Amino acid sequence: MTKTITFANFKGGVGKTTASVLFSYLLQKSGKKVLLVDFDPQYNATEILFKTFGVKGKLKTSLFEAIEEQDLSKAVVNITPTLDILPSEIDLAGFPMHLYSLTQDKTKRFYFLDFLLRQIKKNYNYVIIDVPPTISEFTNNAIVASDYIVVIMQTHQQSLKAAAQSYQNMKVLKEYNPAVKLLGVVPYLVDKRGKVDNEVIEEAEELFQHYLFKNCIMKRERIKMFSKNGITDEDMHDIDVLNMYQKVVNEFLERIEAE
Ligand SMILES: Nc1ncnc2c1ncn2[C@@H]1O[C@H](COP(=O)(O)OP(=O)(O)OP(=O)(O)O)[C@@H](O)[C@H]1O
Ligand SMILES: [Mg+2]
C-alpha cells in the first residue's frame, strides 16, 4: 500500500528539502517506487533532482497547470525506472488563490491535494511531499494528504519550538485526516559537541520520547554541494553522506513496518 509522507517544520532552512530529495533518491535506489511532490513554489527539490539526473528543458505542464486541470498525471516527470517527480515552478505560488476561487468552504480547501493525489498514488510505494516552511494552504493540504509526517529538527532552540508547533498543527489537522500520524522527529545535529545541541537533544527526548529518531543527520559541507550541483556518489565524501542518510532511511522504514 502507498505511504504518503510530508517532511515538516515551520522553521525555514532546516533541511526539509534536502531530506525529501535524499530520501526519495535512496528509496528509489533500493527498488521502491517513489513519487516526489515538490509542493513548494521555491522549487528547490525539483532543481536538485533535475541536476542529479541531468534533466533539462522546459516542463510540458507545470504542477500548477495540472492542479488547475485537476489531473496531476499531466505533470509527472519520469526520472528513473523507480522515481517520478511532480516538479514545481514559481507559478505554484498561485495555489492558495486558486483554492479560494474554487470554494469558500475552508474544509473543502484542505482536501484538494489529497483528492488529486488519489488519482495517481497507487502507482507508488512512497509519495514524499516537500512543503514550504509556513502554516499555509500548502502545508495543510500536504498533511491532510499524508499518512505520516516526519519532522526535521535542527538542534537549535527555535527549531525545537518550531518542531513542537509542527506536531501540534498536525494534531489539529487530524480533524480533517484522522489517519495522519507523526512517524518521528529526525535530529539534525548542527554541532555534535555543542553544549546547546546536546541540551536541545535532551529536551527533545523528553518532549518527543520514542518519536525521536535514534539516527541523526550531521552537518556536512558535501550536502551544500548536493544542493548546488545535484547528488553525486563518486568519492568517499559522497558515500559518507549517503550512508548517513541511509541509516535514517532504514530507521524510517523500520518505523513504518512497525506500524
Ligand atoms: N546535513 C547538512 N549539512 C550541511 N548543510 C545542509 C545539510 N542539510 C541541508 N543543508 C543545507 O542547508 C540549506 C537549507 O536546506 P534545505 O533547503 O533542505 O532546508 P529547507 O528546510 O527545505 O528550507 P526551506 O524552509 O527554505 O524550504 C541548504 O543550503 C542545504 O544545502
Ligand atoms: Mg525547502
mmCIF file of C-alpha atoms and ligand atoms in Angstrom:
data_model
loop_
_atom_site.group_PDB
_atom_site.id
_atom_site.type_symbol
_atom_site.label_atom_id
_atom_site.label_comp_id
_atom_site.label_asym_id
_atom_site.label_seq_id
_atom_site.Cartn_x
_atom_site.Cartn_y
_atom_site.Cartn_z
ATOM 1 C CA MET A 1 0.000 0.000 0.000
ATOM 2 C CA THR A 2 1.185 3.510 -0.786
ATOM 3 C CA LYS A 3 2.530 5.562 2.105
ATOM 4 C CA THR A 4 2.443 9.312 1.789
ATOM 5 C CA ILE A 5 4.876 11.310 3.902
ATOM 6 C CA THR A 6 5.357 15.038 4.440
ATOM 7 C CA PHE A 7 8.656 16.368 5.759
ATOM 8 C CA ALA A 8 7.652 19.178 8.061
ATOM 9 C CA ASN A 9 8.952 22.005 10.172
ATOM 10 C CA PHE A 10 7.602 25.535 10.171
ATOM 11 C CA LYS A 11 11.101 26.906 10.522
ATOM 12 C CA GLY A 12 12.856 27.672 7.245
ATOM 13 C CA GLY A 13 16.194 26.313 6.135
ATOM 14 C CA VAL A 14 16.273 23.317 8.494
ATOM 15 C CA GLY A 15 16.867 20.668 5.817
ATOM 16 C CA LYS A 16 13.340 19.590 4.794
ATOM 17 C CA THR A 17 14.025 19.742 1.067
ATOM 18 C CA THR A 18 17.409 18.068 1.373
ATOM 19 C CA ALA A 19 15.816 15.256 3.375
ATOM 20 C CA SER A 20 12.887 14.899 0.924
ATOM 21 C CA VAL A 21 15.236 14.619 -2.052
ATOM 22 C CA LEU A 22 17.794 12.302 -0.428
ATOM 23 C CA PHE A 23 15.074 10.038 0.976
ATOM 24 C CA SER A 24 13.476 9.818 -2.482
ATOM 25 C CA TYR A 25 16.859 9.166 -4.077
ATOM 26 C CA LEU A 26 17.802 6.392 -1.637
ATOM 27 C CA LEU A 27 14.360 4.742 -1.573
ATOM 28 C CA GLN A 28 14.168 4.534 -5.373
ATOM 29 C CA LYS A 29 17.714 3.177 -5.481
ATOM 30 C CA SER A 30 16.620 0.268 -3.308
ATOM 31 C CA GLY A 31 13.845 -0.520 -5.803
ATOM 32 C CA LYS A 32 10.907 1.202 -4.104
ATOM 33 C CA LYS A 33 8.633 3.134 -6.428
ATOM 34 C CA VAL A 34 8.737 6.760 -5.366
ATOM 35 C CA LEU A 35 6.922 9.955 -6.315
ATOM 36 C CA LEU A 36 8.469 13.167 -5.020
ATOM 37 C CA VAL A 37 5.947 16.006 -4.939
ATOM 38 C CA ASP A 38 7.683 19.376 -4.970
ATOM 39 C CA PHE A 39 4.874 21.296 -3.318
ATOM 40 C CA ASP A 40 6.922 24.445 -2.790
ATOM 41 C CA PRO A 41 6.985 27.370 -5.261
ATOM 42 C CA GLN A 42 10.687 27.818 -4.377
ATOM 43 C CA TYR A 43 11.137 24.556 -6.420
ATOM 44 C CA ASN A 44 14.443 23.604 -4.740
ATOM 45 C CA ALA A 45 13.667 19.882 -4.716
ATOM 46 C CA THR A 46 12.992 19.987 -8.474
ATOM 47 C CA GLU A 47 16.284 21.758 -9.130
ATOM 48 C CA ILE A 48 18.326 19.285 -7.074
ATOM 49 C CA LEU A 49 16.712 16.241 -8.664
ATOM 50 C CA PHE A 50 16.917 17.632 -12.211
ATOM 51 C CA LYS A 51 20.618 18.441 -11.736
ATOM 52 C CA THR A 52 21.264 14.997 -10.271
ATOM 53 C CA PHE A 53 19.816 13.240 -13.299
ATOM 54 C CA GLY A 54 20.668 15.843 -15.968
ATOM 55 C CA VAL A 55 17.030 16.657 -16.785
ATOM 56 C CA LYS A 56 16.891 19.785 -18.953
ATOM 57 C CA GLY A 57 14.353 21.796 -20.905
ATOM 58 C CA LYS A 58 11.032 23.391 -20.132
ATOM 59 C CA LEU A 59 8.284 21.435 -18.409
ATOM 60 C CA LYS A 60 5.426 20.360 -20.642
ATOM 61 C CA THR A 61 2.882 21.006 -17.923
ATOM 62 C CA SER A 62 3.689 22.645 -14.618
ATOM 63 C CA LEU A 63 2.349 21.184 -11.399
ATOM 64 C CA PHE A 64 0.143 24.246 -11.004
ATOM 65 C CA GLU A 65 -1.323 23.811 -14.512
ATOM 66 C CA ALA A 66 -2.007 20.155 -13.712
ATOM 67 C CA ILE A 67 -3.681 21.231 -10.470
ATOM 68 C CA GLU A 68 -5.849 23.678 -12.436
ATOM 69 C CA GLU A 69 -6.761 20.900 -14.868
ATOM 70 C CA GLN A 70 -7.366 18.543 -11.918
ATOM 71 C CA ASP A 71 -5.104 15.901 -13.433
ATOM 72 C CA LEU A 72 -1.685 15.556 -11.788
ATOM 73 C CA SER A 73 -0.603 12.800 -14.171
ATOM 74 C CA LYS A 74 -0.042 15.505 -16.820
ATOM 75 C CA ALA A 75 2.818 16.994 -14.799
ATOM 76 C CA VAL A 76 4.583 13.781 -13.756
ATOM 77 C CA VAL A 77 8.190 13.642 -14.959
ATOM 78 C CA ASN A 78 9.821 10.239 -15.034
ATOM 79 C CA ILE A 79 13.388 10.322 -13.705
ATOM 80 C CA THR A 80 14.446 6.671 -13.236
ATOM 81 C CA PRO A 81 12.527 3.391 -13.570
ATOM 82 C CA THR A 82 11.537 3.794 -9.913
ATOM 83 C CA LEU A 83 11.459 7.566 -9.445
ATOM 84 C CA ASP A 84 8.959 10.162 -10.655
ATOM 85 C CA ILE A 85 8.639 13.794 -9.655
ATOM 86 C CA LEU A 86 5.850 16.337 -9.758
ATOM 87 C CA PRO A 87 8.153 19.284 -10.399
ATOM 88 C CA SER A 88 7.281 22.734 -9.205
ATOM 89 C CA GLU A 89 7.737 26.153 -10.748
ATOM 90 C CA ILE A 90 7.163 29.639 -9.415
ATOM 91 C CA ASP A 91 3.557 29.618 -10.727
ATOM 92 C CA LEU A 92 2.674 27.219 -7.905
ATOM 93 C CA ALA A 93 2.568 30.340 -5.731
ATOM 94 C CA GLY A 94 -0.934 30.745 -7.199
ATOM 95 C CA PHE A 95 -2.195 27.607 -5.437
ATOM 96 C CA PRO A 96 -3.803 29.314 -2.399
ATOM 97 C CA MET A 97 -5.639 31.850 -4.616
ATOM 98 C CA HIS A 98 -6.772 29.037 -6.887
ATOM 99 C CA LEU A 99 -8.232 27.184 -3.912
ATOM 100 C CA TYR A 100 -10.106 30.298 -2.803
ATOM 101 C CA SER A 101 -11.514 30.727 -6.282
ATOM 102 C CA LEU A 102 -12.750 27.122 -6.235
ATOM 103 C CA THR A 103 -14.539 27.251 -2.921
ATOM 104 C CA GLN A 104 -15.274 29.487 0.017
ATOM 105 C CA ASP A 105 -15.550 26.409 2.202
ATOM 106 C CA LYS A 106 -12.378 26.151 4.307
ATOM 107 C CA THR A 107 -12.878 22.445 4.983
ATOM 108 C CA LYS A 108 -13.114 21.607 1.278
ATOM 109 C CA ARG A 109 -9.927 23.561 0.613
ATOM 110 C CA PHE A 110 -7.982 21.234 2.921
ATOM 111 C CA TYR A 111 -8.719 18.165 0.776
ATOM 112 C CA PHE A 112 -7.718 19.334 -2.682
ATOM 113 C CA LEU A 113 -4.210 17.828 -2.912
ATOM 114 C CA ASP A 114 -5.474 14.630 -1.297
ATOM 115 C CA PHE A 115 -8.232 14.396 -3.912
ATOM 116 C CA LEU A 116 -5.773 14.927 -6.784
ATOM 117 C CA LEU A 117 -3.080 12.576 -5.439
ATOM 118 C CA ARG A 118 -5.582 9.752 -5.006
ATOM 119 C CA GLN A 119 -5.834 9.533 -8.798
ATOM 120 C CA ILE A 120 -2.140 8.651 -9.192
ATOM 121 C CA LYS A 121 -0.637 7.486 -5.933
ATOM 122 C CA LYS A 122 -1.491 3.805 -6.298
ATOM 123 C CA ASN A 123 1.432 3.582 -8.771
ATOM 124 C CA TYR A 124 3.938 4.184 -5.963
ATOM 125 C CA ASN A 125 5.220 2.655 -2.736
ATOM 126 C CA TYR A 126 6.090 6.072 -1.339
ATOM 127 C CA VAL A 127 4.845 9.557 -2.092
ATOM 128 C CA ILE A 128 7.076 12.176 -0.473
ATOM 129 C CA ILE A 129 5.855 15.761 -0.242
ATOM 130 C CA ASP A 130 8.204 18.710 0.223
ATOM 131 C CA VAL A 131 6.491 21.836 1.578
ATOM 132 C CA PRO A 132 7.362 25.476 2.287
ATOM 133 C CA PRO A 133 8.198 26.496 5.870
ATOM 134 C CA THR A 134 4.884 28.116 6.812
ATOM 135 C CA ILE A 135 1.445 27.239 8.057
ATOM 136 C CA SER A 136 -0.327 27.660 4.750
ATOM 137 C CA GLU A 137 -2.655 26.024 2.248
ATOM 138 C CA PHE A 138 0.445 24.130 1.063
ATOM 139 C CA THR A 139 1.290 22.507 4.393
ATOM 140 C CA ASN A 140 -2.335 21.975 5.370
ATOM 141 C CA ASN A 141 -3.094 20.242 2.053
ATOM 142 C CA ALA A 142 0.070 18.138 2.292
ATOM 143 C CA ILE A 143 -0.661 16.952 5.822
ATOM 144 C CA VAL A 144 -4.287 16.150 5.024
ATOM 145 C CA ALA A 145 -2.995 14.064 2.066
ATOM 146 C CA SER A 146 -0.395 12.234 4.218
ATOM 147 C CA ASP A 147 -0.222 9.050 6.262
ATOM 148 C CA TYR A 148 2.761 10.353 8.215
ATOM 149 C CA ILE A 149 4.739 13.438 8.919
ATOM 150 C CA VAL A 150 8.455 13.327 9.608
ATOM 151 C CA VAL A 151 9.700 16.396 11.465
ATOM 152 C CA ILE A 152 13.218 17.583 10.727
ATOM 153 C CA MET A 153 14.555 19.252 13.870
ATOM 154 C CA GLN A 154 17.803 21.178 13.972
ATOM 155 C CA THR A 155 19.476 21.227 17.364
ATOM 156 C CA HIS A 156 18.632 24.904 17.851
ATOM 157 C CA GLN A 157 16.172 26.131 20.437
ATOM 158 C CA GLN A 158 13.975 27.810 17.777
ATOM 159 C CA SER A 159 13.889 24.693 15.646
ATOM 160 C CA LEU A 160 12.807 22.581 18.639
ATOM 161 C CA LYS A 161 9.987 25.045 19.250
ATOM 162 C CA ALA A 162 9.018 25.002 15.568
ATOM 163 C CA ALA A 163 9.163 21.180 15.563
ATOM 164 C CA ALA A 164 6.768 21.065 18.515
ATOM 165 C CA GLN A 165 4.450 23.546 16.738
ATOM 166 C CA SER A 166 4.537 21.439 13.574
ATOM 167 C CA TYR A 167 3.476 18.380 15.587
ATOM 168 C CA GLN A 168 0.756 20.425 17.262
ATOM 169 C CA ASN A 169 -0.501 21.617 13.877
ATOM 170 C CA MET A 170 -0.624 18.027 12.625
ATOM 171 C CA LYS A 171 -2.803 17.116 15.615
ATOM 172 C CA VAL A 172 -5.184 19.968 14.754
ATOM 173 C CA LEU A 173 -5.408 18.660 11.176
ATOM 174 C CA LYS A 174 -6.421 15.219 12.449
ATOM 175 C CA GLU A 175 -9.905 16.690 12.418
ATOM 176 C CA TYR A 176 -9.648 16.538 8.594
ATOM 177 C CA ASN A 177 -7.395 13.467 8.290
ATOM 178 C CA PRO A 178 -7.734 11.292 11.414
ATOM 179 C CA ALA A 179 -5.250 8.757 9.992
ATOM 180 C CA VAL A 180 -2.235 11.068 9.893
ATOM 181 C CA LYS A 181 0.486 10.243 12.408
ATOM 182 C CA LEU A 182 3.851 11.522 13.493
ATOM 183 C CA LEU A 183 6.329 8.913 12.255
ATOM 184 C CA GLY A 184 9.179 10.558 14.054
ATOM 185 C CA VAL A 185 11.440 13.519 14.628
ATOM 186 C CA VAL A 186 14.834 13.416 12.922
ATOM 187 C CA PRO A 187 17.539 15.305 14.829
ATOM 188 C CA TYR A 188 19.736 17.373 12.621
ATOM 189 C CA LEU A 189 22.879 17.964 14.626
ATOM 190 C CA VAL A 190 24.324 21.341 13.943
ATOM 191 C CA ASP A 191 27.358 20.722 16.142
ATOM 192 C CA LYS A 192 27.949 17.267 17.597
ATOM 193 C CA ARG A 193 29.923 18.518 20.578
ATOM 194 C CA GLY A 194 27.949 21.742 21.058
ATOM 195 C CA LYS A 195 26.531 22.357 24.533
ATOM 196 C CA VAL A 196 23.284 23.839 23.184
ATOM 197 C CA ASP A 197 22.914 20.961 20.713
ATOM 198 C CA ASN A 198 23.103 18.393 23.479
ATOM 199 C CA GLU A 199 20.705 20.344 25.679
ATOM 200 C CA VAL A 200 18.224 20.568 22.800
ATOM 201 C CA ILE A 201 18.525 16.814 22.204
ATOM 202 C CA GLU A 202 17.770 16.149 25.879
ATOM 203 C CA GLU A 203 14.737 18.438 25.748
ATOM 204 C CA ALA A 204 13.603 16.787 22.508
ATOM 205 C CA GLU A 205 13.910 13.327 24.113
ATOM 206 C CA GLU A 206 11.663 14.464 26.926
ATOM 207 C CA LEU A 207 9.179 16.103 24.592
ATOM 208 C CA PHE A 208 9.011 13.573 21.754
ATOM 209 C CA GLN A 209 10.109 10.413 23.622
ATOM 210 C CA HIS A 210 10.088 7.353 21.330
ATOM 211 C CA TYR A 211 9.268 9.561 18.359
ATOM 212 C CA LEU A 212 12.832 10.901 18.379
ATOM 213 C CA PHE A 213 14.891 9.043 15.763
ATOM 214 C CA LYS A 214 17.975 7.271 17.121
ATOM 215 C CA ASN A 215 19.896 8.024 13.947
ATOM 216 C CA CYS A 216 20.583 11.618 13.122
ATOM 217 C CA ILE A 217 21.812 13.881 10.348
ATOM 218 C CA MET A 218 25.067 15.775 10.898
ATOM 219 C CA LYS A 219 26.168 18.992 9.309
ATOM 220 C CA ARG A 220 28.244 18.167 6.231
ATOM 221 C CA GLU A 221 29.749 20.541 3.680
ATOM 222 C CA ARG A 222 29.149 17.981 0.929
ATOM 223 C CA ILE A 223 25.394 18.432 1.257
ATOM 224 C CA LYS A 224 25.710 22.065 0.244
ATOM 225 C CA MET A 225 27.369 20.800 -2.941
ATOM 226 C CA PHE A 226 24.449 18.426 -3.496
ATOM 227 C CA SER A 227 22.066 21.414 -3.244
ATOM 228 C CA LYS A 228 24.130 23.328 -5.775
ATOM 229 C CA ASN A 229 25.097 20.647 -8.295
ATOM 230 C CA GLY A 230 22.862 17.661 -7.592
ATOM 231 C CA ILE A 231 23.578 14.423 -5.720
ATOM 232 C CA THR A 232 26.772 12.580 -6.637
ATOM 233 C CA ASP A 233 28.005 9.187 -5.435
ATOM 234 C CA GLU A 234 31.579 9.185 -6.599
ATOM 235 C CA ASP A 235 34.064 9.868 -3.826
ATOM 236 C CA MET A 236 34.312 8.917 -0.158
ATOM 237 C CA HIS A 237 32.645 12.173 0.979
ATOM 238 C CA ASP A 238 29.601 11.406 -1.174
ATOM 239 C CA ILE A 239 29.450 7.849 0.134
ATOM 240 C CA ASP A 240 29.877 9.049 3.720
ATOM 241 C CA VAL A 241 26.933 11.473 3.403
ATOM 242 C CA LEU A 242 24.743 8.947 1.575
ATOM 243 C CA ASN A 243 25.478 6.327 4.268
ATOM 244 C CA MET A 244 24.477 8.801 6.970
ATOM 245 C CA TYR A 245 21.127 9.405 5.244
ATOM 246 C CA GLN A 246 20.718 5.696 4.518
ATOM 247 C CA LYS A 247 20.775 4.944 8.259
ATOM 248 C CA VAL A 248 17.974 7.442 8.814
ATOM 249 C CA VAL A 249 16.066 5.981 5.848
ATOM 250 C CA ASN A 250 16.483 2.477 7.328
ATOM 251 C CA GLU A 251 15.070 3.647 10.641
ATOM 252 C CA PHE A 252 12.231 5.346 8.732
ATOM 253 C CA LEU A 253 11.418 2.016 7.024
ATOM 254 C CA GLU A 254 11.620 0.107 10.319
ATOM 255 C CA ARG A 255 9.240 2.587 11.911
ATOM 256 C CA ILE A 256 6.744 2.255 9.057
ATOM 257 C CA GLU A 257 6.968 -1.537 9.210
ATOM 258 C CA ALA A 258 6.394 -1.479 12.966
ATOM 259 C CA GLU A 259 3.128 0.422 12.499
HETATM 260 N N1 LIG B 1 23.193 17.959 6.753
HETATM 261 C C1 LIG B 1 23.504 19.146 6.218
HETATM 262 N N2 LIG B 1 24.753 19.664 6.356
HETATM 263 C C2 LIG B 1 25.065 20.865 5.824
HETATM 264 N N3 LIG B 1 24.209 21.637 5.135
HETATM 265 C C3 LIG B 1 22.963 21.175 4.969
HETATM 266 C C4 LIG B 1 22.529 19.913 5.482
HETATM 267 N N4 LIG B 1 21.241 19.734 5.134
HETATM 268 C C5 LIG B 1 20.872 20.816 4.439
HETATM 269 N N5 LIG B 1 21.893 21.687 4.340
HETATM 270 C C6 LIG B 1 21.904 22.996 3.661
HETATM 271 O O1 LIG B 1 21.049 23.869 4.375
HETATM 272 C C7 LIG B 1 20.336 24.717 3.476
HETATM 273 C C8 LIG B 1 18.855 24.576 3.733
HETATM 274 O O2 LIG B 1 18.468 23.240 3.449
HETATM 275 P P1 LIG B 1 17.047 22.906 2.822
HETATM 276 O O3 LIG B 1 16.813 23.744 1.613
HETATM 277 O O4 LIG B 1 16.967 21.449 2.706
HETATM 278 O O5 LIG B 1 16.114 23.421 4.001
HETATM 279 P P2 LIG B 1 14.533 23.624 3.990
HETATM 280 O O6 LIG B 1 14.067 23.333 5.378
HETATM 281 O O7 LIG B 1 13.921 22.885 2.898
HETATM 282 O O8 LIG B 1 14.436 25.181 3.672
HETATM 283 P P3 LIG B 1 13.064 25.996 3.346
HETATM 284 O O9 LIG B 1 12.395 26.154 4.648
HETATM 285 O O10 LIG B 1 13.558 27.292 2.749
HETATM 286 O O11 LIG B 1 12.289 25.173 2.380
HETATM 287 C C9 LIG B 1 20.757 24.305 2.071
HETATM 288 O O12 LIG B 1 21.723 25.196 1.612
HETATM 289 C C10 LIG B 1 21.354 22.921 2.256
HETATM 290 O O13 LIG B 1 22.397 22.678 1.330
HETATM 291 MG MG MG B 2 12.657 23.551 1.360
#
